[in-house]
Coordinates of C-alpha atoms in Angstrom, one line a residue:
M18 CA -7.2 32.1 -14.6
D19 CA -3.8 30.1 -14.4
L20 CA -5.2 26.6 -13.7
V21 CA -1.8 24.0 -14.4
K22 CA -3.1 20.6 -15.5
R23 CA -1.2 18.3 -13.8
D24 CA -2.2 19.8 -10.8
W25 CA -5.8 18.8 -11.1
H26 CA -7.9 16.7 -11.4
L27 CA -11.9 16.4 -12.6
F28 CA -14.0 13.7 -12.5
N29 CA -17.9 12.3 -11.8
I30 CA -18.7 9.2 -9.8
K31 CA -22.9 8.2 -10.0
G32 CA -23.4 11.4 -11.7
E33 CA -21.7 13.4 -8.9
Y34 CA -18.7 15.5 -10.2
F35 CA -15.7 16.6 -8.3
L36 CA -12.3 19.2 -8.6
F37 CA -8.8 18.2 -7.3
H38 CA -5.7 19.4 -6.8
S39 CA -2.7 17.4 -5.9
L40 CA -1.9 18.0 -2.9
G41 CA -5.7 17.4 -1.8
S42 CA -7.8 20.1 -1.7
L43 CA -11.2 18.0 -3.0
Y44 CA -14.5 20.0 -4.0
Q45 CA -17.2 19.0 -5.6
L46 CA -19.1 20.6 -8.1
D47 CA -22.5 20.6 -10.0
R48 CA -22.7 20.1 -13.2
E49 CA -22.1 23.7 -14.6
S50 CA -19.2 24.2 -13.2
Y51 CA -17.7 21.1 -13.9
E52 CA -18.2 21.8 -17.3
V53 CA -16.9 25.2 -17.3
I54 CA -13.6 24.2 -15.5
D55 CA -13.1 21.4 -17.6
D56 CA -12.9 24.2 -20.6
I57 CA -10.4 26.0 -18.4
L58 CA -8.1 22.7 -17.9
N59 CA -8.2 22.1 -21.7
G60 CA -7.5 25.3 -22.8
R61 CA -10.9 26.2 -24.2
E62 CA -12.8 30.0 -23.6
P63 CA -15.3 30.1 -21.1
G64 CA -18.5 31.3 -21.8
E65 CA -19.9 34.5 -20.7
W66 CA -22.0 33.2 -18.3
S67 CA -19.3 31.4 -16.0
I68 CA -17.9 34.4 -14.6
D69 CA -20.2 33.3 -11.3
I70 CA -18.4 30.6 -11.0
L71 CA -15.0 31.6 -12.3
E72 CA -14.9 34.8 -9.3
E73 CA -15.5 30.7 -7.2
L74 CA -12.7 29.4 -8.5
N75 CA -10.7 32.3 -7.8
E76 CA -11.3 32.5 -4.1
V77 CA -10.8 28.4 -4.3
L78 CA -7.3 29.1 -6.2
R79 CA -6.4 31.8 -2.9
A80 CA -6.8 28.9 -0.5
I81 CA -4.2 26.4 -2.4
P82 CA 0.3 26.8 -1.8
D83 CA 1.7 28.0 -4.3
F84 CA 4.9 26.0 -3.8
Y85 CA 5.1 22.2 -4.0
P86 CA 7.0 19.6 -2.1
Q87 CA 10.1 19.7 -2.9
D88 CA 12.2 16.3 -1.6
T89 CA 15.6 17.9 0.8
G90 CA 17.3 16.7 3.4
E91 CA 18.9 13.9 4.6
L92 CA 17.1 10.1 4.5
V93 CA 17.8 7.6 7.2
V94 CA 16.8 3.9 8.0
K95 CA 12.6 4.4 9.5
S96 CA 12.5 0.8 8.6
I97 CA 13.1 -2.9 7.9
C98 CA 11.4 -5.5 7.5
L99 CA 12.8 -8.9 8.7
N100 CA 12.1 -12.1 6.6
V101 CA 12.7 -13.9 8.9
S102 CA 11.4 -16.7 6.6
H103 CA 12.4 -18.7 3.7
I104 CA 9.7 -21.4 4.0
C105 CA 6.2 -21.4 3.8
N106 CA 3.6 -24.6 4.4
M107 CA 1.9 -23.4 1.5
S108 CA 2.2 -22.6 -2.3
C109 CA -0.5 -20.2 -4.0
D110 CA -0.6 -20.7 -6.8
Y111 CA 0.2 -16.0 -7.6
C112 CA 3.1 -16.6 -4.5
F113 CA 5.4 -13.3 -5.6
A114 CA 8.2 -14.8 -3.1
S115 CA 8.5 -18.0 -3.9
H116 CA 11.6 -17.3 -6.4
N117 CA 13.3 -16.5 -2.7
F118 CA 13.8 -18.9 -1.0
S119 CA 16.5 -20.4 -2.8
S120 CA 18.5 -17.3 -2.1
T121 CA 20.3 -17.9 0.7
N122 CA 22.1 -20.9 2.9
S123 CA 20.0 -20.1 5.2
S124 CA 15.7 -20.9 5.6
L125 CA 15.2 -19.4 8.2
M126 CA 17.0 -16.4 10.7
S127 CA 18.4 -16.9 14.2
S128 CA 17.3 -14.8 16.9
E129 CA 21.3 -13.1 16.5
I130 CA 20.4 -12.7 12.8
A131 CA 17.2 -10.6 14.4
Y132 CA 18.9 -8.8 16.7
K133 CA 22.1 -7.5 14.9
A134 CA 19.4 -6.6 12.0
I135 CA 17.3 -4.4 14.9
D136 CA 20.6 -2.7 16.2
F137 CA 20.8 -1.1 13.3
L138 CA 17.9 0.0 12.0
I139 CA 18.6 1.4 15.7
E140 CA 21.6 3.1 14.9
S141 CA 20.4 4.1 10.8
S142 CA 17.4 5.6 12.3
K143 CA 19.6 8.4 13.9
D144 CA 17.1 11.4 14.8
V145 CA 14.4 9.6 13.8
R146 CA 11.2 9.1 17.4
N147 CA 9.1 7.2 15.5
I148 CA 10.1 3.3 13.4
E149 CA 8.7 0.6 11.9
I150 CA 9.7 -3.2 11.8
D151 CA 7.7 -6.4 9.6
F152 CA 7.6 -9.7 10.5
F153 CA 7.4 -11.4 7.1
G154 CA 7.7 -14.9 4.6
G155 CA 7.0 -17.1 3.6
E156 CA 5.3 -18.0 7.0
P157 CA 7.0 -15.9 9.5
L158 CA 5.2 -18.2 12.0
L159 CA 7.7 -20.9 10.8
N160 CA 9.7 -19.2 13.2
L161 CA 7.6 -18.1 16.5
E162 CA 11.1 -18.1 18.6
T163 CA 12.8 -15.6 16.4
V164 CA 10.0 -13.3 16.2
K165 CA 8.8 -13.3 19.8
R166 CA 12.8 -13.1 21.0
S167 CA 12.8 -10.4 18.3
A168 CA 10.0 -8.8 19.0
I169 CA 10.7 -8.2 23.0
Y170 CA 15.2 -7.5 21.8
A171 CA 13.6 -4.1 19.5
R172 CA 10.7 -3.0 22.1
E173 CA 13.8 -3.4 24.9
K174 CA 16.4 -0.9 22.3
A175 CA 13.3 0.4 21.6
I176 CA 12.5 2.2 25.0
K177 CA 16.9 2.6 25.5
H178 CA 17.3 4.7 23.1
N179 CA 13.4 6.4 23.0
K180 CA 11.5 5.7 20.2
N181 CA 8.0 4.8 19.2
L182 CA 8.4 1.3 17.9
R183 CA 5.9 -0.4 15.8
I184 CA 5.4 -4.0 14.6
N185 CA 3.7 -6.0 12.0
L186 CA 2.9 -9.6 11.2
T187 CA 2.1 -10.5 7.5
T188 CA 0.6 -14.9 7.6
N189 CA -1.2 -17.1 6.0
G190 CA -3.2 -17.5 9.0
L191 CA -2.2 -21.5 9.2
L192 CA -0.7 -20.9 12.1
L193 CA -2.2 -18.3 14.4
D194 CA -4.0 -20.4 17.1
E195 CA -5.4 -19.3 19.8
E196 CA -1.9 -19.4 22.6
T197 CA -0.3 -17.8 18.9
L198 CA -2.6 -14.8 18.9
N199 CA -2.0 -14.8 22.9
I200 CA 1.7 -14.1 22.3
L201 CA 0.7 -12.0 18.7
D202 CA -1.9 -9.8 21.1
D203 CA 0.6 -9.9 24.1
L204 CA 3.5 -8.2 21.7
D205 CA 1.6 -5.8 20.5
I206 CA 2.1 -7.1 16.8
S207 CA -0.2 -6.1 14.1
I208 CA -1.2 -8.6 12.5
V209 CA -1.7 -9.0 8.5
L210 CA -4.2 -12.2 7.8
S211 CA -4.2 -13.1 4.0
L212 CA -7.4 -14.7 2.3
D213 CA -8.6 -13.8 -1.0
G214 CA -12.3 -13.7 0.1
G215 CA -15.1 -16.1 1.0
K216 CA -14.7 -20.6 0.4
K217 CA -14.8 -20.4 -3.6
V218 CA -12.7 -17.6 -4.1
H219 CA -9.4 -18.3 -1.4
D220 CA -8.9 -21.9 -2.7
R221 CA -9.2 -21.2 -6.1
L222 CA -5.9 -20.7 -6.1
R223 CA -4.4 -20.8 -2.1
H224 CA -3.6 -24.2 -1.4
T225 CA -1.0 -26.0 1.4
I226 CA 1.7 -27.6 -0.1
S227 CA -0.2 -31.2 -1.1
G228 CA -3.0 -29.5 -3.1
R229 CA -5.3 -28.5 -0.5
G230 CA -7.9 -25.7 -0.2
T231 CA -7.1 -24.1 3.1
F232 CA -9.4 -21.8 3.4
D233 CA -11.0 -24.2 6.8
Y234 CA -8.5 -23.8 8.0
I235 CA -7.5 -20.4 8.1
L236 CA -11.4 -19.1 9.1
P237 CA -11.8 -19.6 12.6
N238 CA -8.4 -18.3 13.8
A239 CA -8.4 -15.3 11.3
Q240 CA -12.0 -15.1 13.1
R241 CA -11.1 -15.0 16.8
L242 CA -8.4 -11.7 16.0
A243 CA -10.9 -10.5 14.3
Q244 CA -13.7 -11.1 17.3
R245 CA -10.2 -9.9 19.3
R246 CA -9.1 -6.5 17.6
A247 CA -12.4 -5.3 16.6
D248 CA -10.9 -2.2 17.2
G249 CA -8.5 -2.7 15.5
G250 CA -4.3 -4.2 15.1
Y251 CA -5.1 -6.1 12.0
Y252 CA -6.3 -6.1 7.8
I253 CA -7.5 -9.7 6.5
R254 CA -5.6 -8.7 2.4
G255 CA -7.0 -10.8 0.1
T256 CA -5.5 -11.3 -3.6
Y257 CA -7.7 -10.6 -7.1
T258 CA -6.7 -11.5 -10.2
Q259 CA -8.5 -12.1 -13.4
E260 CA -10.4 -15.0 -12.8
T261 CA -11.4 -13.1 -9.7
L262 CA -11.8 -10.1 -10.6
N263 CA -15.4 -9.6 -8.8
F264 CA -13.6 -8.9 -5.6
S265 CA -16.4 -6.7 -4.3
E266 CA -18.4 -9.5 -3.6
S267 CA -14.9 -11.2 -1.8
F268 CA -15.5 -8.0 0.0
K269 CA -18.6 -8.2 0.7
E270 CA -18.2 -12.4 2.4
L271 CA -15.7 -10.7 4.4
A272 CA -17.2 -8.4 5.6
S273 CA -20.4 -10.7 6.0
L274 CA -17.9 -13.3 8.5
G275 CA -17.4 -10.7 10.6
F276 CA -14.6 -8.7 9.9
K277 CA -14.2 -4.5 9.6
Y278 CA -11.2 -3.9 8.0
I279 CA -10.3 -5.2 4.5
S280 CA -7.6 -5.2 1.6
L281 CA -7.8 -6.5 -1.8
E282 CA -5.2 -6.8 -4.2
P283 CA -4.4 -6.2 -7.8
V284 CA -2.2 -9.5 -8.5
V285 CA 1.6 -7.9 -10.3
T286 CA 2.5 -11.0 -12.5
K287 CA 3.3 -11.3 -16.0
D288 CA 1.6 -15.1 -15.5
P289 CA -1.1 -13.9 -19.0
A290 CA -3.7 -16.2 -16.8
L291 CA -3.5 -13.9 -13.4
S292 CA -2.0 -10.9 -14.7
I293 CA -4.4 -7.4 -14.6
K294 CA -5.2 -6.5 -17.7
D295 CA -6.9 -3.1 -19.8
E296 CA -10.5 -4.3 -21.1
H297 CA -10.9 -5.7 -17.1
L298 CA -10.5 -1.8 -16.4
P299 CA -14.0 -1.3 -16.4
I300 CA -14.5 -4.3 -15.0
L301 CA -12.8 -2.4 -11.5
R302 CA -14.1 0.5 -11.4
K303 CA -17.6 -1.5 -11.4
E304 CA -15.4 -3.6 -8.5
Y305 CA -14.3 -1.3 -6.4
E306 CA -18.0 1.5 -7.4
S307 CA -19.9 -1.1 -4.9
I308 CA -17.3 -1.3 -2.3
A309 CA -16.8 2.4 -1.6
E310 CA -20.7 1.6 -2.1
E311 CA -20.8 -0.4 0.8
C312 CA -19.2 1.4 3.1
M313 CA -21.4 4.1 2.2
K314 CA -23.5 2.1 4.4
S315 CA -21.7 0.9 6.7
D316 CA -18.3 1.2 8.9
T317 CA -16.5 -1.7 7.2
K318 CA -12.7 0.1 6.8
F319 CA -11.2 -0.4 2.9
F320 CA -7.9 -0.4 3.1
H321 CA -7.5 2.2 -0.3
F322 CA -9.9 4.6 0.6
E323 CA -8.5 5.2 3.5
L324 CA -7.0 8.6 2.3
P325 CA -5.4 11.1 5.4
L326 CA -6.5 14.1 4.3
N327 CA -8.0 15.8 7.6
E328 CA -4.7 14.7 8.9
G329 CA -2.6 17.2 6.9
A330 CA 1.0 16.1 5.2
C331 CA 4.4 16.2 5.6
L332 CA 5.3 18.3 2.0
P333 CA 9.0 17.0 1.2
R334 CA 7.6 13.7 2.4
L335 CA 5.0 14.1 -1.0
A336 CA 7.8 14.6 -3.3
R337 CA 9.2 11.0 -2.3
G338 CA 7.7 7.5 -2.6
C339 CA 8.0 4.3 -0.4
G340 CA 11.4 4.9 1.1
A341 CA 13.0 1.6 -0.2
G342 CA 16.0 1.1 -0.3
V343 CA 17.1 3.7 1.4
E344 CA 13.9 4.8 4.6
Y345 CA 13.4 0.9 3.9
L346 CA 14.8 -2.5 3.6
A347 CA 14.4 -6.3 3.9
V348 CA 16.5 -8.5 5.8
T349 CA 17.4 -12.1 4.7
P350 CA 17.9 -14.8 7.1
N351 CA 21.4 -14.9 6.4
G352 CA 21.8 -10.8 7.4
D353 CA 21.3 -9.8 3.0
I354 CA 19.5 -6.6 3.1
Y355 CA 17.5 -6.1 -0.2
P356 CA 15.9 -2.6 -1.0
C357 CA 12.0 -4.2 -0.1
H358 CA 11.1 -8.1 0.8
Q359 CA 9.9 -8.1 -2.6
F360 CA 13.3 -7.3 -4.4
I361 CA 15.1 -10.1 -2.1
G362 CA 16.3 -13.2 -5.1
Y363 CA 17.4 -10.4 -7.2
D364 CA 21.2 -10.4 -7.0
S365 CA 21.8 -6.9 -9.1
F366 CA 19.7 -5.7 -6.2
K367 CA 21.8 -6.5 -2.7
L368 CA 22.4 -3.6 -1.0
G369 CA 24.8 -5.6 1.8
N370 CA 24.9 -7.5 4.3
L371 CA 24.7 -7.5 8.7
K372 CA 27.9 -8.3 8.8
E373 CA 29.7 -5.8 7.1
L374 CA 27.4 -2.9 8.1
T375 CA 27.5 -1.0 5.4
L376 CA 25.8 -1.1 2.2
D377 CA 26.7 -0.7 -1.8
A378 CA 26.8 3.5 -1.4
S379 CA 26.5 3.5 -5.3
L380 CA 22.8 1.2 -5.5
K381 CA 22.1 3.3 -2.2
K382 CA 21.9 6.3 -4.7
E383 CA 19.8 5.0 -7.2
F384 CA 17.4 4.3 -5.5
R385 CA 17.4 7.2 -3.6
S386 CA 17.1 9.5 -6.8
V387 CA 13.9 6.7 -7.8
N388 CA 12.3 7.4 -4.7
T389 CA 12.8 11.1 -5.8
I390 CA 8.9 11.6 -8.2
S391 CA 10.7 14.7 -10.3
K392 CA 13.3 11.4 -11.9
K393 CA 9.9 10.2 -13.4
P394 CA 8.8 11.5 -15.7
V395 CA 5.3 10.1 -15.5
C396 CA 4.6 10.3 -12.2
E397 CA 5.6 14.0 -12.6
D398 CA 2.9 14.7 -14.7
C399 CA 0.1 13.0 -13.0
W400 CA -2.6 13.9 -10.7
A401 CA -2.7 11.6 -7.9
R402 CA 1.5 11.5 -7.6
Y403 CA 1.6 12.7 -4.1
L404 CA -0.9 9.9 -2.8
C405 CA 0.7 7.2 -4.5
G406 CA 4.2 8.6 -3.9
G407 CA 5.3 6.7 -7.7
G408 CA 3.9 3.7 -7.6
C409 CA 5.7 0.6 -6.4
H410 CA 9.7 -0.4 -7.7
A411 CA 9.5 -4.1 -7.2
N412 CA 6.3 -4.3 -9.6
N413 CA 7.6 -1.8 -12.0
Y414 CA 10.7 -3.8 -11.7
I415 CA 8.3 -6.9 -12.1
I416 CA 6.8 -6.2 -14.8
N417 CA 9.0 -3.9 -16.9
R418 CA 12.7 -4.4 -15.7
D419 CA 13.1 -0.6 -15.0
I420 CA 12.3 0.2 -11.6
Y421 CA 11.9 3.5 -13.3
S422 CA 9.6 2.5 -15.2
P423 CA 5.8 2.4 -13.9
Y424 CA 3.8 -0.2 -14.6
R425 CA 1.3 1.3 -16.3
I426 CA -1.5 -0.4 -14.9
G427 CA -0.7 -0.8 -11.1
C428 CA -1.2 3.4 -11.5
E429 CA -4.5 2.9 -13.3
V430 CA -5.4 0.7 -11.3
Q431 CA -4.7 3.6 -8.2
K432 CA -6.6 5.9 -9.7
L433 CA -9.5 4.1 -9.8
R434 CA -9.1 3.2 -6.4
I435 CA -8.2 7.1 -5.2
E436 CA -11.6 8.5 -7.1
Y437 CA -13.7 6.4 -5.6
A438 CA -12.1 7.3 -2.0
L439 CA -12.0 10.8 -2.5
W440 CA -16.2 10.3 -3.9
L441 CA -16.7 8.4 -1.0
K442 CA -15.3 11.4 1.9
A443 CA -16.9 13.7 -0.2
K444 CA -20.1 12.1 0.3
K445 CA -19.5 11.2 3.7
S446 CA -18.3 15.4 4.9
E447 CA -21.0 16.9 2.4
V448 CA -17.9 19.9 0.8
Y449 CA -19.7 21.9 -1.6
V450 CA -17.7 24.8 -4.2

């Protein structure tokens, strides 16, 4: 029996055993089957007693595609991030963007620059119908007028050019009052609102510029958002650090406050006081297990457990990463173009400017390359490669100063999340071999 080890992943959670194939097939096993497959994957000869199991496994293998995603064809720009504000009304201890604010002469993006970026997206997307715009910062609601005008402009252009347009906005929530939310509702803009957990956790690292905690200011706005959008259109997005490793408690508290769509992300920083380390991984496993158990008991959605395994997949897309620098670009207030919003401020990654409407060919080629899993040996042999896509290039650069070198702790966290996402999916569907 020929099993390629990199294509299969055996794992067990809470005494239950699972087998996952890299292209998306998931099977629940009994202990005997688990041990037989473990022998095969590790080059040990299974005993005679395993013949029935091997026959069943052969049936499974016949159902797996005998081809793998190939990264072929032209890639075009599908999504653009508009950093409409390089100022912020908060000062968070782990902010990755603070170095960006001195990288341009302008602090707020004009409507004219936003229009040029939207025109660039429409033209560059060519025959692709589904396109996306993200408003980011700084705090984008400090430049609400440009957000409003450019969203209206983008909707009109999308209709004219037969495009399906999705618009998102990431905010710290301080300015998301009822009037502003009315505007964003009218413009059909999805919202990501930053809230790390309850008051104690959130106020620990997320302050006003004067140093005051922000939870009490943000919570009423966040709850108004959740009440209006009970069926979706928002995510509460938190960050956990080594100071707040018990983030499952943050998940529970956020859910108790009325939030149904929640994302909690590990901080990415070289600050030794905040960064996630190897010794924290066993703690994180327990935290993700606790969140998965909570998701079993309710309809609360945890972003990283929402794996689209049942929706089918575009196989060529699986062979690529996030698309930064090729399919996804970010624009600063003065029109500079970068591979994504996290690269803004690193001058060596500047692709061009909207005034020229041309991109640095060599840098674009490099990002075309780094978005291919086969260019990263560590990724090529990883069972999670088609769900992860090679990780975040910006995180790789921030930690390793090399976009081709995956951020190892980030990889381990990603695999933990995927295991519990698969466990949750198996528990809800009860699929057995």
